[in-house]
Structure formats: structure tokens, C-alpha cells
Coordinates of N, CA and C in Angstrom, one line a residue:
M1 N 0.8 -1.2 0.0 CA 0.1 0.0 -0.1 C 0.8 1.3 0.0
A2 N 0.6 2.2 -0.8 CA 1.3 3.3 -0.9 C 1.1 4.2 0.4
E3 N 2.0 5.1 0.7 CA 1.9 5.9 1.8 C 0.6 6.9 1.7
G4 N 0.4 7.4 0.6 CA -0.7 8.2 0.4 C -2.1 7.5 0.6
E5 N -2.2 6.2 0.2 CA -3.4 5.4 0.4 C -3.6 5.3 1.9
E6 N -2.6 4.9 2.7 CA -2.7 4.7 4.2 C -3.1 6.0 4.8
S7 N -2.7 7.1 4.3 CA -3.0 8.4 4.9 C -4.7 8.6 4.7
W8 N -5.1 8.3 3.5 CA -6.6 8.4 3.2 C -7.3 7.5 4.0
D9 N -6.8 6.1 4.2 CA -7.4 5.3 5.1 C -7.6 5.8 6.5
K10 N -6.7 6.3 7.1 CA -6.5 6.9 8.4 C -7.6 8.1 8.5
T11 N -7.5 9.0 7.5 CA -8.6 10.2 7.3 C -9.8 9.6 7.4
L12 N -10.1 8.6 6.6 CA -11.6 8.0 6.6 C -12.0 7.6 8.1
E13 N -11.0 6.7 8.6 CA -11.3 6.2 9.9 C -11.7 7.3 11.0
E14 N -10.8 8.4 10.9 CA -11.1 9.6 11.9 C -12.5 10.3 11.5
W15 N -12.8 10.5 10.3 CA -13.9 11.2 10.0 C -15.2 10.3 10.1
M16 N -15.0 9.1 9.6 CA -16.3 8.3 9.3 C -16.5 7.2 10.3
I17 N -15.6 6.7 11.0 CA -15.8 5.5 11.8 C -15.6 5.8 13.3
Q18 N -14.8 6.6 13.6 CA -14.5 6.9 15.1 C -15.8 7.2 15.9
E19 N -16.6 8.0 15.4 CA -17.8 8.5 16.1 C -18.9 7.3 16.3
G20 N -18.6 6.2 15.4 CA -19.6 5.1 15.7 C -20.9 5.2 14.6
Y21 N -20.8 6.2 13.8 CA -22.0 6.3 12.9 C -22.0 5.4 11.8
C22 N -20.8 4.7 11.4 CA -20.7 4.0 10.2 C -19.8 2.7 10.7
C23 N -20.1 1.5 10.1 CA -19.3 0.4 10.3 C -18.1 0.3 9.3
A24 N -18.2 0.9 8.2 CA -17.2 1.0 7.1 C -17.4 2.3 6.3
A25 N -16.3 2.6 5.6 CA -16.3 3.7 4.8 C -15.2 3.6 3.6
G26 N -15.6 4.3 2.5 CA -14.5 4.1 1.5 C -14.5 5.3 0.6
L27 N -13.4 5.5 -0.3 CA -13.3 6.6 -1.1 C -13.0 6.1 -2.4
A28 N -13.6 6.6 -3.4 CA -13.4 6.2 -4.8 C -13.2 7.6 -5.7
Q29 N -12.5 7.3 -6.8 CA -12.5 8.5 -7.8 C -13.8 8.5 -8.6
K30 N -14.4 9.7 -8.8 CA -15.6 9.7 -9.5 C -15.2 9.5 -11.0
A31 N -14.2 9.6 -11.5 CA -13.8 9.6 -12.8 C -14.0 8.1 -13.4
D32 N -13.6 7.1 -12.3 CA -13.7 5.8 -12.9 C -14.4 4.8 -11.7
G33 N -14.7 5.2 -10.5 CA -15.4 4.5 -9.6 C -14.4 3.5 -8.9
A34 N -13.2 3.7 -9.1 CA -12.2 2.7 -8.3 C -12.0 3.1 -7.0
M35 N -12.1 2.3 -6.0 CA -12.0 2.5 -4.6 C -10.5 2.6 -4.4
Y36 N -10.1 3.5 -3.5 CA -8.7 3.7 -3.2 C -8.2 3.7 -1.7
A37 N -9.4 3.8 -1.0 CA -9.2 3.9 0.5 C -10.3 3.2 1.2
A38 N -10.0 2.7 2.4 CA -11.1 2.0 3.0 C -10.8 2.1 4.6
A39 N -11.9 2.1 5.4 CA -11.8 2.0 6.8 C -12.9 1.2 7.5
P40 N -12.8 0.5 8.5 CA -11.7 0.5 9.5 C -10.4 -0.1 8.9
M41 N -9.4 0.4 9.4 CA -8.0 -0.1 8.9 C -7.4 -1.4 9.4
A42 N -7.9 -1.6 10.7 CA -7.2 -2.8 11.4 C -7.6 -4.0 10.6
D43 N -6.6 -4.8 10.2 CA -6.7 -6.0 9.5 C -7.4 -5.8 8.1
E44 N -7.5 -4.6 7.6 CA -8.0 -4.2 6.4 C -9.4 -4.6 6.4
A45 N -10.1 -4.5 7.6 CA -11.6 -4.9 7.8 C -12.6 -4.0 6.9
G46 N -12.2 -2.7 6.6 CA -12.9 -1.9 5.8 C -13.1 -2.5 4.4
W47 N -12.0 -2.9 3.8 CA -12.1 -3.6 2.4 C -13.1 -4.6 2.4
A48 N -13.0 -5.5 3.2 CA -14.0 -6.6 3.3 C -15.6 -6.2 3.3
L49 N -15.6 -5.0 4.0 CA -17.1 -4.6 4.1 C -17.6 -3.6 2.9
I50 N -16.6 -3.2 2.1 CA -17.0 -2.2 1.0 C -16.8 -2.7 -0.3
F51 N -16.0 -3.9 -0.7 CA -15.5 -4.1 -1.9 C -15.2 -5.6 -2.1
K52 N -15.8 -6.1 -3.2 CA -15.5 -7.5 -3.7 C -14.8 -7.3 -5.0
E53 N -13.5 -7.8 -5.1 CA -12.6 -7.5 -6.4 C -13.0 -8.3 -7.4
G54 N -12.9 -7.9 -8.6 CA -13.0 -8.7 -9.8 C -14.5 -8.8 -10.3
D55 N -14.7 -9.4 -11.4 CA -16.0 -9.7 -11.9 C -16.6 -11.0 -11.1
Y56 N -17.7 -10.9 -10.9 CA -18.4 -12.1 -10.3 C -19.9 -12.1 -10.7
E57 N -20.5 -13.3 -10.5 CA -21.9 -13.6 -10.9 C -22.8 -13.2 -9.8
G58 N -23.9 -12.6 -10.2 CA -24.9 -12.0 -9.4 C -26.3 -12.4 -10.0
E59 N -27.3 -12.2 -9.2 CA -28.7 -12.6 -9.7 C -29.6 -11.4 -9.5
I60 N -30.4 -11.0 -10.4 CA -31.3 -9.9 -10.2 C -32.7 -10.5 -10.6
P61 N -33.7 -9.9 -9.8 CA -35.0 -10.5 -10.0 C -35.7 -9.8 -11.3
Q62 N -36.5 -10.6 -11.9 CA -37.1 -10.1 -13.2 C -38.6 -9.9 -13.0
E63 N -39.4 -9.3 -13.9 CA -40.7 -9.0 -13.7 C -41.7 -10.3 -13.4
D64 N -41.1 -11.5 -14.0 CA -41.9 -12.6 -13.9 C -41.5 -13.5 -12.6
D65 N -40.7 -12.9 -11.6 CA -40.2 -13.6 -10.4 C -39.1 -14.5 -10.6
S66 N -38.6 -14.6 -11.8 CA -37.5 -15.4 -12.2 C -36.2 -14.6 -11.8
L67 N -35.1 -15.3 -11.8 CA -33.8 -14.4 -11.6 C -32.9 -14.6 -12.8
K68 N -32.4 -13.4 -13.0 CA -31.5 -13.2 -14.2 C -30.1 -13.3 -13.7
K69 N -29.2 -14.1 -14.3 CA -27.7 -14.0 -13.8 C -27.0 -12.9 -14.6
I70 N -26.3 -12.2 -13.9 CA -25.5 -11.1 -14.5 C -24.1 -11.2 -14.1
T71 N -23.2 -10.4 -14.7 CA -21.7 -10.4 -14.2 C -21.7 -8.9 -13.6
V72 N -21.1 -9.0 -12.4 CA -21.1 -7.8 -11.5 C -19.5 -7.4 -11.5
N73 N -19.5 -6.0 -11.7 CA -18.2 -5.3 -11.5 C -18.4 -4.2 -10.5
E74 N -18.0 -4.2 -9.3 CA -18.3 -3.2 -8.4 C -17.7 -1.8 -8.6
I75 N -16.6 -1.9 -9.3 CA -16.0 -0.4 -9.8 C -16.9 0.2 -10.6
T76 N -17.6 -0.7 -11.7 CA -18.5 0.0 -12.6 C -19.8 0.4 -11.8
C77 N -20.2 -0.4 -10.9 CA -21.4 0.0 -10.1 C -21.2 1.2 -9.4
M78 N -20.0 1.4 -8.8 CA -19.7 2.7 -8.0 C -19.7 3.8 -9.0
Y79 N -19.1 3.5 -10.2 CA -18.9 4.7 -11.1 C -20.4 5.2 -11.5
E80 N -21.3 4.2 -11.9 CA -22.7 4.6 -12.3 C -23.4 5.3 -11.2
V81 N -23.2 5.0 -9.9 CA -23.8 5.6 -8.8 C -23.4 6.9 -8.7
G82 N -22.0 7.1 -8.9 CA -21.4 8.4 -8.7 C -21.8 9.4 -9.8
Q83 N -22.4 8.9 -10.8 CA -22.9 10.0 -11.9 C -24.4 10.3 -11.6
M84 N -25.1 9.6 -10.7 CA -26.4 9.8 -10.4 C -26.8 11.2 -10.0
T85 N -27.8 11.8 -10.6 CA -28.3 13.2 -10.2 C -29.7 12.9 -9.8
D86 N -30.4 11.8 -10.1 CA -31.7 11.4 -9.6 C -31.9 10.0 -9.8
M87 N -33.0 9.5 -9.3 CA -33.4 8.0 -9.4 C -33.4 7.4 -10.7
S88 N -33.8 8.2 -11.7 CA -34.0 7.8 -13.1 C -32.6 7.3 -13.6
M89 N -31.5 7.7 -13.1 CA -30.1 7.2 -13.5 C -29.5 6.0 -12.8
R90 N -30.4 5.3 -12.1 CA -30.0 4.1 -11.3 C -29.3 3.1 -12.2
P91 N -28.2 2.5 -11.8 CA -27.6 1.4 -12.6 C -28.6 0.4 -13.0
A92 N -28.6 -0.1 -14.2 CA -29.6 -1.1 -14.6 C -29.5 -2.3 -13.8
N93 N -28.3 -2.8 -13.4 CA -28.3 -4.1 -12.5 C -28.1 -3.8 -11.1
G94 N -28.5 -2.6 -10.6 CA -28.3 -2.2 -9.2 C -26.9 -1.8 -8.6
L95 N -27.0 -1.6 -7.3 CA -25.6 -1.3 -6.6 C -25.2 -2.6 -6.0
W96 N -24.0 -2.9 -6.3 CA -23.4 -4.1 -5.6 C -22.2 -3.6 -4.7
I97 N -22.1 -4.0 -3.4 CA -21.1 -3.6 -2.5 C -20.7 -4.9 -1.8
A98 N -19.4 -5.3 -1.8 CA -18.9 -6.4 -1.1 C -19.7 -7.7 -1.4
G99 N -20.3 -7.8 -2.6 CA -21.1 -8.9 -3.0 C -22.4 -8.9 -2.7
K100 N -23.0 -7.8 -2.1 CA -24.4 -7.7 -1.9 C -25.0 -6.7 -2.6
K101 N -26.3 -7.0 -3.2 CA -27.0 -6.0 -4.0 C -28.0 -5.2 -3.1
Y102 N -27.6 -3.9 -3.2 CA -28.4 -2.8 -2.4 C -29.5 -2.3 -3.4
Q103 N -30.6 -2.1 -2.7 CA -31.7 -1.5 -3.2 C -31.6 0.1 -3.0
L104 N -31.5 0.7 -4.2 CA -31.2 2.2 -4.1 C -32.6 2.7 -3.7
T105 N -32.7 3.7 -2.7 CA -33.9 4.2 -2.1 C -34.2 5.7 -2.5
S106 N -33.1 6.5 -2.6 CA -33.1 7.9 -2.8 C -31.9 8.4 -3.4
C107 N -32.0 9.6 -4.1 CA -30.9 10.3 -4.6 C -31.4 11.8 -4.6
R108 N -30.7 12.7 -3.9 CA -31.0 14.1 -3.7 C -29.7 14.9 -3.7
E109 N -30.0 16.2 -4.2 CA -29.0 17.2 -4.0 C -28.8 17.7 -2.6
E110 N -27.8 18.1 -2.2 CA -27.4 18.7 -0.9 C -26.4 19.8 -1.2
E111 N -26.5 20.9 -0.5 CA -25.7 22.0 -0.5 C -24.7 21.9 0.7
V112 N -23.4 22.1 0.5 CA -22.4 21.9 1.4 C -21.5 23.2 1.3
G113 N -21.7 24.2 2.1 CA -21.3 25.6 1.9 C -21.8 26.1 0.6
E114 N -20.8 26.4 -0.3 CA -21.2 26.8 -1.7 C -21.1 25.9 -2.7
H115 N -21.0 24.7 -2.3 CA -20.9 23.5 -3.3 C -22.1 22.8 -3.1
K116 N -22.5 22.0 -4.3 CA -23.6 21.2 -4.4 C -23.0 19.7 -4.6
L117 N -23.6 18.8 -4.0 CA -23.4 17.3 -4.1 C -24.5 16.6 -4.1
F118 N -24.4 15.3 -4.4 CA -25.5 14.4 -4.4 C -25.3 13.4 -3.5
I119 N -26.4 13.0 -2.7 CA -26.4 11.9 -1.7 C -27.4 10.8 -2.3
T120 N -26.9 9.6 -2.4 CA -27.6 8.5 -2.8 C -27.7 7.5 -1.7
M121 N -28.9 6.8 -1.3 CA -29.0 6.0 -0.3 C -29.5 4.6 -0.7
G122 N -29.0 3.6 -0.1 CA -29.7 2.3 -0.4 C -29.6 1.3 0.8
A123 N -30.3 0.2 0.7 CA -30.4 -0.8 1.8 C -30.3 -2.2 1.3
H124 N -29.9 -3.1 2.2 CA -29.6 -4.5 2.1 C -30.5 -5.1 3.1
K125 N -31.7 -5.5 2.8 CA -32.7 -6.0 3.7 C -32.2 -7.1 4.7
D126 N -31.6 -8.2 4.0 CA -31.2 -9.3 4.7 C -30.1 -9.1 5.7
S127 N -29.0 -8.2 5.4 CA -28.0 -7.9 6.3 C -28.3 -6.8 7.3
K128 N -29.4 -6.2 7.0 CA -29.8 -5.0 7.9 C -28.6 -4.0 7.8
T129 N -28.0 -3.7 6.7 CA -27.1 -2.6 6.4 C -27.7 -1.6 5.4
A130 N -27.0 -0.5 5.4 CA -27.5 0.6 4.5 C -26.3 1.2 4.1
V131 N -26.3 1.9 2.9 CA -25.3 2.7 2.4 C -25.7 4.1 2.2
V132 N -24.8 5.1 2.4 CA -24.9 6.4 2.0 C -23.8 6.8 1.2
I133 N -23.9 7.4 0.0 CA -23.0 7.6 -1.0 C -23.0 9.2 -1.3
A134 N -22.0 9.8 -1.2 CA -22.0 11.3 -1.5 C -21.0 11.4 -2.7
T135 N -21.3 12.3 -3.7 CA -20.4 12.6 -4.7 C -20.0 13.9 -4.8
T136 N -18.7 14.4 -4.7 CA -18.3 15.7 -5.0 C -17.9 15.9 -6.5
A137 N -17.3 16.9 -6.9 CA -16.8 17.0 -8.3 C -15.9 15.9 -8.8
T138 N -15.1 15.4 -7.8 CA -14.0 14.4 -8.2 C -14.0 13.1 -7.3
Q139 N -14.8 13.1 -6.2 CA -14.7 11.9 -5.3 C -16.0 11.3 -5.1
I140 N -16.1 10.1 -4.7 CA -17.3 9.3 -4.3 C -17.0 8.8 -2.9
I141 N -17.9 9.2 -1.9 CA -17.6 8.9 -0.5 C -18.7 7.8 -0.2
L142 N -18.3 6.7 0.4 CA -19.2 5.6 0.7 C -19.2 5.4 2.2
A143 N -20.4 5.3 2.9 CA -20.6 5.0 4.2 C -21.5 3.8 4.3
V144 N -21.1 2.8 5.2 CA -21.9 1.6 5.4 C -22.4 1.6 6.8
T145 N -23.8 1.5 7.0 CA -24.2 1.5 8.4 C -24.7 0.0 8.7
D146 N -24.8 -0.4 9.9 CA -25.3 -1.7 10.3 C -26.3 -1.5 11.5
E147 N -27.5 -1.9 11.2 CA -28.8 -1.6 12.0 C -28.5 -2.4 13.4
E148 N -27.9 -3.5 13.3 CA -27.6 -4.4 14.5 C -26.7 -3.7 15.4
K149 N -25.8 -2.8 14.9 CA -24.8 -2.1 15.7 C -25.4 -0.7 16.3
G150 N -26.8 -0.5 15.9 CA -27.4 0.8 16.3 C -27.1 1.9 15.4
Q151 N -26.5 1.7 14.1 CA -26.2 2.7 13.3 C -27.4 3.1 12.3
K152 N -27.5 4.3 12.1 CA -28.7 4.8 11.2 C -28.2 5.6 10.0
P153 N -28.8 5.4 8.9 CA -28.4 6.3 7.7 C -28.4 7.8 8.0
G154 N -29.2 8.2 8.9 CA -29.4 9.7 9.0 C -28.0 10.3 9.7
N155 N -27.6 9.5 10.7 CA -26.3 9.9 11.3 C -25.0 9.8 10.3
A156 N -25.1 8.7 9.5 CA -24.0 8.5 8.5 C -24.1 9.6 7.6
T157 N -25.3 10.1 7.1 CA -25.5 11.3 6.3 C -24.9 12.6 6.8
K158 N -25.0 12.8 8.1 CA -24.3 13.9 8.7 C -22.8 13.8 8.7
A159 N -22.3 12.6 9.0 CA -20.9 12.2 9.0 C -20.5 12.6 7.6
I160 N -21.0 12.0 6.6 CA -20.5 12.1 5.1 C -20.7 13.4 4.7
L161 N -21.6 14.2 5.0 CA -21.7 15.7 4.7 C -20.5 16.5 5.3
A162 N -20.2 16.1 6.6 CA -19.0 16.8 7.2 C -17.8 16.4 6.5
F163 N -17.6 15.2 6.1 CA -16.4 14.7 5.4 C -16.3 15.3 4.1
A164 N -17.5 15.4 3.4 CA -17.5 15.9 2.0 C -17.0 17.5 2.1
E165 N -17.5 18.2 3.2 CA -17.1 19.5 3.5 C -15.6 19.7 3.5
Y166 N -15.1 18.7 4.3 CA -13.5 18.8 4.4 C -12.9 18.6 3.2
L167 N -13.3 17.5 2.4 CA -12.8 17.2 1.0 C -12.8 18.4 0.2
L168 N -14.1 19.2 0.0 CA -14.2 20.2 -0.7 C -13.3 21.3 -0.3
G169 N -13.0 21.5 0.9 CA -12.2 22.5 1.4 C -10.8 22.2 1.1
Q170 N -10.4 20.9 0.7 CA -9.1 20.6 0.3 C -8.8 20.6 -1.2
G171 N -9.9 20.9 -1.8 CA -9.9 20.9 -3.3 C -10.3 19.7 -4.0
Y172 N -11.0 18.8 -3.3 CA -11.5 17.5 -3.9 C -13.0 17.6 -4.2

């Protein structure tokens, strides 16, 4: 791991994990959706909660209640969600994070200081986890919450907006 990557992992942990609002967080480039930082850092636990590497097979329900097999690439999924400005722009095969398909529930514009960004939210019913994703002009910030740990998307949204404001202040 490069020194700069470890620095971003630590920054994510400080801003997104330490308060207990999220069980995991990640950073990706908006230009390509590639994750480059994850938290929590210990034993690279964050990576296991936010990313499954490479292409893999998933299933999505069809209108006739059958399941269609698809090839999932989480970098592509994150890129597509990072481009969303409303729900009509949802990825055709959904949002997949760490091998789980999340149901996207909302996408809205938020103001952070003089900047505008988009917040997209999703849920995974079986694992009782939710995701909050914020996009700045150049970055995608991912927060994962776990209902069984008492974490709520509303608190994660507050944390992600504060972190987005920090990033925007740094020119990201």
C-alpha cells in the first residue's frame, strides 16, 4: 500500500468510523469508480465490508419473478452511482457492494457551503445494512451502516456531509 493510500484510510477512519455512525467507509475516484481507501484500517476490515474484487456472478429479479444471472463489477457499479443526479439514473443491474445487492432508495442534491453534491442511499434488507454515498466533483464517498450496531443512515449522512465539506475545502 502506498503511503498516500494509508493516509486516506486513516483520514476516513477519523472522519467516518470513530464516532460510531458507520461500520465501514470508502473513497473512490468519481472519474472511474475505483476504490482507493477503506476504513476501518485494522486487518483491512474496511475493504471486506465495502468491496469485492474482480468480476463475479450475481442474480437480479425479473418481472416474472425469475432470476437473471448477471456479471457484476463493483467498480462499474460505483462509477454509475457516482454519476447519479436522480433516481432515473440508477444502474440497470443495481448497486453491488462487497458482494451484496443494495436497493437504491433515494438520490437528492445537498448543499455543502457553496458547493452542491448528491447523496444516494440504499439498503440491503437481509443483512440490515444501509449505504450512504456522496459525490463531489471528483470523489465518491461511501458509508456503510449496520442496524444491528445501532447505526442509522441519518447519522451517517451527517458524517458524510461533514467529510465531504472537508474534502471540498481541500480542493477535492
